[in-house]
Short mmCIF file of C-alpha atoms in Angstrom, two decimals:
data_model
loop_
_atom_site.label_atom_id
_atom_site.label_comp_id
_atom_site.label_asym_id
_atom_site.label_seq_id
_atom_site.Cartn_x
_atom_site.Cartn_y
_atom_site.Cartn_z
CA UNK A 1 70.12 145.32 128.50
CA UNK A 2 65.97 145.12 129.21
CA UNK A 3 66.06 142.58 132.08
CA UNK A 4 62.84 141.13 130.77
CA UNK A 5 64.76 139.53 127.70
CA UNK A 6 66.07 136.21 128.36
CA UNK A 7 69.95 136.66 128.54
CA UNK A 8 70.77 133.58 126.45
CA UNK A 9 68.32 135.17 123.59
CA UNK A 10 71.18 138.45 123.55
CA UNK A 11 73.91 136.18 122.56
CA UNK A 12 74.68 135.91 119.01
CA UNK A 13 74.67 131.65 118.13
CA UNK A 14 77.51 129.93 116.15
CA UNK A 15 77.26 126.89 114.03
CA UNK A 16 79.49 124.68 117.02
CA UNK A 17 76.86 125.79 119.84
CA UNK A 18 78.87 128.86 121.56
CA UNK A 19 77.10 132.27 121.55
CA UNK A 20 79.01 135.29 121.80
CA UNK A 21 80.23 136.90 124.57
CA UNK A 22 77.66 139.51 125.48
CA UNK A 23 77.04 141.86 129.19
CA UNK A 24 74.72 140.90 131.56
CA UNK A 25 74.41 144.91 132.78
CA UNK A 26 73.70 147.79 130.17
CA UNK A 27 76.22 150.57 129.29
CA UNK A 28 75.50 154.02 127.35
CA UNK A 29 78.51 153.56 125.03
CA UNK A 30 78.94 151.63 121.81
CA UNK A 31 81.67 149.98 121.25
CA UNK A 32 83.62 150.86 117.51
CA UNK A 33 84.07 147.28 116.30
CA UNK A 34 85.72 148.58 113.50
CA UNK A 35 88.53 150.33 115.45
CA UNK A 36 92.05 148.70 116.21
CA UNK A 37 92.25 147.69 119.84
CA UNK A 38 94.68 149.21 121.43
CA UNK A 39 96.21 145.24 121.95
CA UNK A 40 96.63 144.81 118.51
CA UNK A 41 98.65 148.03 118.35
CA UNK A 42 102.39 147.71 119.27
CA UNK A 43 103.12 148.90 122.82
CA UNK A 44 105.30 151.92 122.43
CA UNK A 45 106.00 155.14 125.24
CA UNK A 46 103.98 157.45 123.89
CA UNK A 47 100.68 154.98 124.06
CA UNK A 48 101.96 152.53 127.19
CA UNK A 49 99.61 153.53 129.58
CA UNK A 50 96.68 153.05 127.37
CA UNK A 51 98.14 149.18 127.47
CA UNK A 52 97.65 149.11 130.96
CA UNK A 53 94.60 147.37 132.29
CA UNK A 54 94.18 150.25 135.39
CA UNK A 55 91.20 148.58 137.12
CA UNK A 56 92.75 145.29 137.12
CA UNK A 57 96.30 146.60 138.16
CA UNK A 58 94.78 148.73 140.94
CA UNK A 59 93.45 145.81 142.59
CA UNK A 60 95.83 142.81 141.76
CA UNK A 61 98.95 145.58 142.11
CA UNK A 62 98.54 148.46 143.62
CA UNK A 63 96.41 147.82 146.74
CA UNK A 64 98.27 144.61 147.82
CA UNK A 65 101.45 146.72 147.65
CA UNK A 66 99.46 149.12 149.85
CA UNK A 67 98.63 146.05 152.09
CA UNK A 68 102.14 145.12 152.81
CA UNK A 69 103.28 148.26 153.13
CA UNK A 70 100.45 148.61 155.90
CA UNK A 71 101.99 146.08 157.83
CA UNK A 72 105.01 148.16 158.95
CA UNK A 73 102.58 149.59 161.66
CA UNK A 74 99.54 148.10 161.62
CA UNK A 75 100.01 145.03 164.10
CA UNK A 76 98.68 141.56 163.09
CA UNK A 77 96.50 140.17 166.23
CA UNK A 78 96.35 136.90 167.23
CA UNK A 79 92.59 136.80 166.36
CA UNK A 80 92.50 139.10 163.05
CA UNK A 81 95.19 135.86 161.62
CA UNK A 82 92.79 133.22 162.42
CA UNK A 83 89.69 134.49 160.62
CA UNK A 84 92.07 135.76 158.04
CA UNK A 85 93.38 132.22 157.51
CA UNK A 86 89.68 130.98 157.96
CA UNK A 87 88.02 133.61 155.56
CA UNK A 88 91.13 132.58 152.79
CA UNK A 89 90.38 129.35 152.85
CA UNK A 90 86.46 130.01 152.78
CA UNK A 91 86.88 132.42 149.38
CA UNK A 92 89.50 129.86 148.18
CA UNK A 93 87.16 127.35 148.28
CA UNK A 94 84.78 129.76 146.71
CA UNK A 95 87.18 129.90 143.39
CA UNK A 96 87.90 126.26 142.95
CA UNK A 97 84.76 124.68 144.64
CA UNK A 98 82.11 126.46 143.83
CA UNK A 99 83.53 128.82 140.30
CA UNK A 100 85.66 126.48 139.15
CA UNK A 101 84.28 123.06 139.75
CA UNK A 102 80.72 123.93 139.69
CA UNK A 103 79.80 126.59 137.18
CA UNK A 104 82.79 126.49 134.65
CA UNK A 105 83.26 122.52 134.63
CA UNK A 106 79.26 120.94 136.34
CA UNK A 107 81.34 118.79 137.74
CA UNK A 108 78.62 118.30 139.99
CA UNK A 109 75.15 120.16 141.78
CA UNK A 110 74.50 121.72 144.09
CA UNK A 111 71.28 122.91 146.11
CA UNK A 112 70.50 126.60 146.09
CA UNK A 113 71.97 127.49 149.79
CA UNK A 114 75.37 125.79 148.50
CA UNK A 115 75.34 128.21 145.40
CA UNK A 116 74.60 130.93 147.44
CA UNK A 117 77.40 130.44 149.60
CA UNK A 118 79.92 129.56 146.96
CA UNK A 119 78.53 133.04 145.36
CA UNK A 120 79.31 135.33 147.98
CA UNK A 121 82.54 133.67 149.21
CA UNK A 122 83.15 133.38 145.40
CA UNK A 123 82.59 136.95 145.06
CA UNK A 124 84.97 137.77 148.62
CA UNK A 125 88.62 136.29 146.44
CA UNK A 126 87.93 139.95 143.84
CA UNK A 127 88.07 137.50 140.71
CA UNK A 128 85.35 138.85 138.90
CA UNK A 129 81.89 137.38 139.11
CA UNK A 130 81.06 133.71 138.65
CA UNK A 131 80.15 134.45 134.24
CA UNK A 132 82.84 136.08 133.39
CA UNK A 133 85.42 133.91 135.40
CA UNK A 134 83.76 130.75 133.85
CA UNK A 135 82.98 131.96 130.37
CA UNK A 136 86.78 133.09 130.24
CA UNK A 137 87.69 129.17 131.73
CA UNK A 138 85.66 127.43 129.33
CA UNK A 139 87.97 129.16 126.54
CA UNK A 140 91.25 128.69 128.46
CA UNK A 141 90.71 124.52 128.33
CA UNK A 142 88.95 124.70 124.78
CA UNK A 143 91.54 126.43 123.15
CA UNK A 144 94.73 125.37 125.58
CA UNK A 145 98.16 127.10 124.65
CA UNK A 146 96.11 128.41 121.45
CA UNK A 147 96.20 132.53 121.17
CA UNK A 148 92.36 132.18 121.85
CA UNK A 149 93.25 130.79 124.83
CA UNK A 150 92.75 133.82 127.36
CA UNK A 151 95.85 132.93 129.50
CA UNK A 152 97.99 130.96 127.19
CA UNK A 153 101.13 129.88 129.24
CA UNK A 154 102.43 130.23 125.37
CA UNK A 155 102.91 133.97 125.74
CA UNK A 156 105.11 133.87 128.91
CA UNK A 157 105.16 132.63 132.39
CA UNK A 158 104.57 136.26 133.91
CA UNK A 159 101.43 136.86 131.13
CA UNK A 160 99.67 133.34 132.38
CA UNK A 161 99.75 134.44 135.82
CA UNK A 162 99.61 138.15 135.43
CA UNK A 163 99.80 139.68 132.18
CA UNK A 164 97.03 139.12 131.27
CA UNK A 165 94.80 140.54 133.96
CA UNK A 166 97.32 143.90 133.84
CA UNK A 167 97.23 144.15 130.28
CA UNK A 168 94.11 145.05 128.43
CA UNK A 169 92.66 142.06 126.26
CA UNK A 170 90.73 142.16 123.07
CA UNK A 171 87.98 140.07 123.63
CA UNK A 172 87.16 139.69 119.86
CA UNK A 173 90.61 137.39 120.46
CA UNK A 174 89.57 134.89 123.04
CA UNK A 175 88.02 131.60 121.73
CA UNK A 176 84.17 131.11 121.89
CA UNK A 177 82.21 129.29 124.12
CA UNK A 178 79.07 128.18 125.22
CA UNK A 179 77.57 129.60 128.43
CA UNK A 180 73.83 129.64 128.16
CA UNK A 181 73.60 126.79 131.44
CA UNK A 182 75.39 130.03 133.37
CA UNK A 183 72.82 132.57 131.82
CA UNK A 184 69.83 130.08 133.12
CA UNK A 185 71.49 129.96 136.40
CA UNK A 186 69.98 133.21 138.40
CA UNK A 187 72.34 132.34 140.77
CA UNK A 188 74.97 133.68 138.65
CA UNK A 189 72.51 136.07 137.12
CA UNK A 190 72.21 137.79 140.11
CA UNK A 191 75.87 138.04 141.64
CA UNK A 192 76.53 138.92 137.84
CA UNK A 193 74.18 142.11 137.84
CA UNK A 194 75.30 143.19 141.51
CA UNK A 195 78.45 141.56 141.35
CA UNK A 196 80.22 145.72 142.15
CA UNK A 197 78.28 145.44 145.48
CA UNK A 198 78.78 141.70 145.83
CA UNK A 199 82.43 141.97 145.82
CA UNK A 200 83.08 145.09 147.72
CA UNK A 201 80.52 144.17 150.90
CA UNK A 202 82.54 140.66 150.80
CA UNK A 203 86.02 141.42 149.56
CA UNK A 204 86.31 144.00 151.97
CA UNK A 205 83.48 145.33 154.22
CA UNK A 206 82.16 142.01 155.48
CA UNK A 207 85.91 141.00 157.17
CA UNK A 208 86.32 144.35 157.88
CA UNK A 209 83.52 144.30 159.62
CA UNK A 210 84.40 140.81 161.73
CA UNK A 211 87.40 142.02 163.14
CA UNK A 212 85.71 144.88 164.21
CA UNK A 213 82.91 144.78 165.64
CA UNK A 214 84.33 140.55 167.41
CA UNK A 215 87.75 142.48 168.77
CA UNK A 216 87.84 146.05 168.17
CA UNK A 217 90.04 145.52 165.22
CA UNK A 218 89.02 147.34 162.28
CA UNK A 219 92.12 148.55 160.97
CA UNK A 220 93.63 145.30 161.36
CA UNK A 221 90.82 143.77 159.59
CA UNK A 222 91.04 145.90 156.82
CA UNK A 223 94.60 145.21 156.20
CA UNK A 224 94.99 141.57 157.04
CA UNK A 225 92.09 140.01 157.04
CA UNK A 226 90.44 142.00 153.98
CA UNK A 227 93.54 143.40 151.38
CA UNK A 228 95.87 141.13 152.38
CA UNK A 229 93.76 137.97 152.35
CA UNK A 230 92.35 138.23 148.97
CA UNK A 231 96.06 139.80 147.34
CA UNK A 232 96.98 135.63 148.86
CA UNK A 233 93.65 134.08 147.24
CA UNK A 234 94.24 136.00 143.83
CA UNK A 235 97.91 134.81 143.50
CA UNK A 236 97.01 131.24 144.69
CA UNK A 237 94.54 131.69 141.70
CA UNK A 238 97.15 133.03 139.04
CA UNK A 239 99.25 129.62 140.16
CA UNK A 240 96.21 127.51 138.08
CA UNK A 241 97.07 129.64 135.11
CA UNK A 242 101.18 129.91 135.51
CA UNK A 243 102.70 127.39 137.19
CA UNK A 244 100.44 124.43 136.50
CA UNK A 245 101.11 125.10 133.05
CA UNK A 246 105.13 124.83 133.75
CA UNK A 247 105.92 122.77 136.57
CA UNK A 248 105.52 118.87 136.88
CA UNK A 249 104.51 115.60 135.47
CA UNK A 250 102.49 114.87 132.25
CA UNK A 251 101.17 111.56 133.47
CA UNK A 252 98.27 111.68 131.25
CA UNK A 253 98.89 113.76 128.03
CA UNK A 254 101.92 115.92 127.22
CA UNK A 255 100.51 117.41 123.82
CA UNK A 256 99.13 120.53 125.62
CA UNK A 257 101.19 122.52 128.90
CA UNK A 258 98.70 120.81 131.69
CA UNK A 259 101.30 119.37 134.35
CA UNK A 260 101.06 118.02 138.11
CA UNK A 261 102.63 118.95 140.96
CA UNK A 262 102.40 118.80 145.14
CA UNK A 263 103.95 121.91 145.37
CA UNK A 264 101.10 123.30 143.11
CA UNK A 265 98.49 121.33 144.49
CA UNK A 266 99.20 123.04 147.65
CA UNK A 267 99.03 126.54 146.78
CA UNK A 268 95.92 126.06 145.23
CA UNK A 269 93.54 124.07 147.77
CA UNK A 270 94.52 121.09 145.12
CA UNK A 271 94.10 122.63 142.20
CA UNK A 272 97.90 121.41 141.53
CA UNK A 273 97.09 117.75 139.60
CA UNK A 274 96.14 119.98 136.32
CA UNK A 275 97.47 117.86 134.03
CA UNK A 276 94.57 115.24 135.01
CA UNK A 277 92.20 118.14 135.28
CA UNK A 278 93.15 119.07 131.55
CA UNK A 279 92.32 115.54 130.30
CA UNK A 280 89.50 114.72 132.68
CA UNK A 281 87.58 118.08 133.07
CA UNK A 282 84.38 116.63 134.42
CA UNK A 283 85.77 115.25 137.09
CA UNK A 284 84.69 116.80 140.46
CA UNK A 285 88.32 115.57 141.37
CA UNK A 286 91.99 116.76 140.80
CA UNK A 287 93.69 114.28 143.15
CA UNK A 288 92.31 110.71 142.48
CA UNK A 289 95.37 109.03 145.16
CA UNK A 290 94.04 108.97 148.54
CA UNK A 291 97.94 110.37 149.38
CA UNK A 292 97.16 113.41 147.05
CA UNK A 293 96.66 117.03 148.42
CA UNK A 294 93.09 117.68 147.49
CA UNK A 295 90.69 119.56 149.70
CA UNK A 296 88.47 121.11 147.16
CA UNK A 297 87.19 116.84 146.50
CA UNK A 298 87.00 116.86 150.73
CA UNK A 299 84.96 119.62 150.57
CA UNK A 300 82.73 118.38 147.63
CA UNK A 301 82.83 115.25 149.36
CA UNK A 302 81.92 116.52 153.16
CA UNK A 303 78.85 118.54 151.45
CA UNK A 304 77.62 116.19 149.59
CA UNK A 305 77.47 114.24 153.04
CA UNK A 306 75.33 117.11 154.51
CA UNK A 307 73.26 116.73 151.28
CA UNK A 308 74.31 120.22 149.95
CA UNK A 309 75.70 118.46 146.97
CA UNK A 310 74.95 115.57 144.60
CA UNK A 311 75.38 114.08 141.39
CA UNK A 312 79.37 114.31 141.21
CA UNK A 313 81.03 113.04 138.69
CA UNK A 314 83.82 110.54 138.89
CA UNK A 315 85.74 109.56 134.70
CA UNK A 316 85.31 106.10 134.70
CA UNK A 317 88.35 104.38 136.06
CA UNK A 318 89.22 102.45 132.88
CA UNK A 319 89.79 105.24 130.79
CA UNK A 320 91.70 106.84 133.52
CA UNK A 321 93.96 103.73 133.83
CA UNK A 322 94.06 103.83 129.86
CA UNK A 323 95.35 107.63 129.55
CA UNK A 324 98.26 106.85 132.29
CA UNK A 325 99.29 104.13 130.34
CA UNK A 326 99.73 104.90 127.14
CA UNK A 327 101.40 108.37 128.28
CA UNK A 328 103.67 105.69 130.27
CA UNK A 329 104.34 103.91 126.74
CA UNK A 330 104.68 107.03 125.10
CA UNK A 331 107.74 107.74 127.23
CA UNK A 332 109.01 104.33 126.81
CA UNK A 333 109.37 104.78 123.59
CA UNK A 334 110.68 107.75 123.76
CA UNK A 335 113.44 106.63 125.89
CA UNK A 336 113.68 103.28 123.95
CA UNK A 337 114.34 105.81 120.65
CA UNK A 338 117.73 107.29 122.30
CA UNK A 339 119.06 103.35 122.90
CA UNK A 340 121.34 101.26 120.28
CA UNK A 341 119.21 98.35 119.82
CA UNK A 342 121.53 97.05 116.94
CA UNK A 343 121.01 97.94 112.97
CA UNK A 344 117.42 96.80 112.02
CA UNK A 345 117.56 93.17 110.42
CA UNK A 346 115.89 93.78 107.04
CA UNK A 347 118.71 96.26 106.55
CA UNK A 348 121.47 93.69 107.36
CA UNK A 349 123.43 92.08 104.07
CA UNK A 350 122.43 88.21 103.49
CA UNK A 351 125.99 86.20 103.61
CA UNK A 352 126.03 82.92 102.56
CA UNK A 353 127.87 80.22 104.53
CA UNK A 354 131.41 79.77 102.90
CA UNK A 355 131.57 83.88 103.09
CA UNK A 356 130.92 83.59 106.28
CA UNK A 357 133.19 81.50 106.99
CA UNK A 358 136.40 82.66 104.70
CA UNK A 359 135.66 86.33 106.15
CA UNK A 360 136.12 84.33 109.78
CA UNK A 361 139.12 83.02 108.47
CA UNK A 362 140.81 86.22 107.00
CA UNK A 363 140.74 88.02 110.62
CA UNK A 364 137.32 89.43 111.06
CA UNK A 365 136.29 87.34 114.68
CA UNK A 366 132.60 86.65 112.79
CA UNK A 367 130.30 84.42 115.21
CA UNK A 368 126.94 83.11 113.77
CA UNK A 369 124.24 82.66 116.54
CA UNK A 370 120.52 81.99 115.50
CA UNK A 371 120.70 82.86 111.82
CA UNK A 372 122.49 86.00 112.40
CA UNK A 373 125.92 86.85 111.99
CA UNK A 374 128.01 88.92 114.69
CA UNK A 375 131.63 90.84 114.71
CA UNK A 376 132.19 90.47 118.31
CA UNK A 377 135.87 91.49 117.65
CA UNK A 378 135.95 94.15 119.63
CA UNK A 379 135.02 92.50 122.34
CA UNK A 380 136.98 89.66 122.37
CA UNK A 381 138.93 91.00 125.26
CA UNK A 382 135.95 91.96 127.52
CA UNK A 383 133.98 88.26 127.50
CA UNK A 384 133.57 87.51 131.04
CA UNK A 385 133.88 84.24 130.50
CA UNK A 386 137.07 84.57 128.93
CA UNK A 387 139.32 84.86 125.70
CA UNK A 388 139.53 81.46 124.65
CA UNK A 389 135.98 80.47 124.94
CA UNK A 390 134.43 82.93 122.29
CA UNK A 391 137.41 82.55 120.07
CA UNK A 392 136.69 79.07 119.50
CA UNK A 393 133.23 79.77 118.35
CA UNK A 394 134.24 81.87 115.46
CA UNK A 395 133.59 81.09 111.82
CA UNK A 396 130.90 78.35 113.52
CA UNK A 397 127.02 78.57 114.69
CA UNK A 398 127.33 79.13 117.99
CA UNK A 399 123.82 79.28 118.66
CA UNK A 400 123.92 75.98 120.99
CA UNK A 401 126.49 77.14 122.46
CA UNK A 402 125.13 80.89 123.41
CA UNK A 403 121.79 79.44 124.88
CA UNK A 404 122.95 77.22 127.63
CA UNK A 405 124.69 74.50 125.59
CA UNK A 406 127.81 75.90 127.40
CA UNK A 407 126.21 79.17 129.19
CA UNK A 408 122.62 80.20 129.26
CA UNK A 409 123.67 83.82 129.07
CA UNK A 410 121.32 86.63 130.21
CA UNK A 411 119.06 88.95 128.35
CA UNK A 412 121.34 91.58 128.96
CA UNK A 413 123.99 89.24 126.78
CA UNK A 414 121.49 89.48 123.97
CA UNK A 415 120.77 92.92 123.98
CA UNK A 416 125.02 93.60 123.82
CA UNK A 417 125.14 91.20 121.24
CA UNK A 418 122.33 93.14 119.31
CA UNK A 419 124.78 96.29 119.20
CA UNK A 420 126.96 93.47 117.03
CA UNK A 421 125.47 92.72 113.81
CA UNK A 422 127.18 92.17 110.80
CA UNK A 423 124.75 90.27 108.31
CA UNK A 424 121.76 87.51 108.09
CA UNK A 425 123.33 84.55 107.45
CA UNK A 426 121.89 83.06 104.01
CA UNK A 427 119.63 79.70 104.81
CA UNK A 428 119.21 81.17 108.25
CA UNK A 429 116.32 79.39 109.51
CA UNK A 430 114.01 81.60 110.94
CA UNK A 431 115.76 84.25 109.88
CA UNK A 432 115.78 84.34 106.65
CA UNK A 433 112.51 83.33 106.44
CA UNK A 434 111.42 86.58 108.20
CA UNK A 435 113.51 88.66 106.60
CA UNK A 436 112.01 87.36 102.82
CA UNK A 437 108.82 87.97 104.59
CA UNK A 438 109.00 91.42 105.25
CA UNK A 439 109.91 92.19 101.57
CA UNK A 440 106.88 89.96 100.55
CA UNK A 441 103.99 92.07 103.05
CA UNK A 442 103.36 88.97 105.02
CA UNK A 443 102.35 89.02 108.75
CA UNK A 444 105.28 88.62 110.80
CA UNK A 445 105.11 88.54 114.59
CA UNK A 446 106.86 92.17 115.47
CA UNK A 447 105.58 94.75 117.49
CA UNK A 448 106.35 98.91 116.64
CA UNK A 449 106.55 101.64 119.62
CA UNK A 450 104.43 104.54 118.41
CA UNK A 451 107.71 106.19 116.95
CA UNK A 452 107.70 103.00 114.64
CA UNK A 453 110.87 101.30 116.50
CA UNK A 454 110.46 98.14 116.88
CA UNK A 455 109.97 96.88 120.39
CA UNK A 456 112.57 94.07 121.65
CA UNK A 457 111.13 92.54 124.58
CA UNK A 458 113.50 90.29 126.71
CA UNK A 459 113.39 87.11 126.30
CA UNK A 460 112.24 88.08 122.68
CA UNK A 461 115.53 89.13 121.14
CA UNK A 462 115.97 87.25 117.72
CA UNK A 463 119.27 85.22 119.10
CA UNK A 464 117.19 83.81 121.77
CA UNK A 465 116.14 80.46 120.65
CA UNK A 466 113.38 79.00 122.96
CA UNK A 467 113.82 75.52 122.67
CA UNK A 468 115.88 73.51 125.10
CA UNK A 469 119.51 73.09 124.55
CA UNK A 470 120.64 69.76 125.14
CA UNK A 471 124.56 69.95 125.33
CA UNK A 472 127.46 71.41 123.19
CA UNK A 473 130.82 71.20 123.18
CA UNK A 474 132.92 73.92 123.94
CA UNK A 475 135.37 73.31 121.01
#
């Protein structure tokens, strides 16, 4: 591709504003678009090696294994260990603070010096160029958990962690995203076109040279500060694709797989509060509570203090809390649906007073409270106030007795009573009127949850009489 033609102009535009992904580096070979991609062919003993992306596999599997084996005869010096950890955090921030929050999500803006630093140390993580990484990540957010998600956890935990890199993927199956802004960023474009040079220098040569020139540990620098440090950074990043979609809670939305968990946050420099991130991706924070681990957020804040970062985006607190409350309500609704709240009043038969009294005389332990008839036969022996008191109310209206005339029953007692419903008393004041209103489609003061189940709040049970009761005899 000629460098004189703007990169954005090389991409085919779509009605939704996105563009095809086009490489910035030229290629002498043209792909046959009509040929069936190897990833769309069944894997067999004869073609399994064609399914493997050997370049990626070499860098993220074979070389780290070689580094681990080398540990047995290459001693780890203290200076090398300290530098490896420091460089690990720097290259990790290149991914989390640079590739992810700056370029993939534009959650803040950075000055050119900060961009150059993040592009350099990001290359040191050996995870691809900013342009390639951000393009796939935007597709991941736009098509989360679908076939167009490049590392969908729906294809398996191991696939989302490593499989999508180890095996060849058909680029036509990855969802489209708009990367016009990346194509217009000179730092991004330069790094992409010179990525091989950048990654070799920042990932391997630079850390090896630091350890070799400063304390004469060339081999240790290559094994620990270069190879193994790269391996740990890569695995930490891969945990965002896998672990963050599998382990933890979903405090803001549970329609898709992203989850929040402190373990993932500790491993990924704060990227573990992934449910929040997928709900509010433009927020420069992943953790919004002061006690949550998010060193990437703290670094961005520090860069702002230094004048290197600006326009830090935060989603409105009101909308964040609304999302949290809605999810809490959804979980409450799911829990409520598993509980027995008694037969709904509209499903109960309407029974006249004479029939109610007659059935009570014929052996059924029926008690009327606030217009609702209850069968307390199986509860008489367990009544905390004794059998005599509850038996004295059989075949009678015990509304006053139950609501303070003899004893002001607890909220739990009203809830328990609702599970003993037998019928609705004809002419039973507000209950009968309420039931008639149901069939006449009139306004009735009740609320349903998201599953359509009626919400019965404490103190609002139908048997709860709000008017003060003077007194009532136990009879």
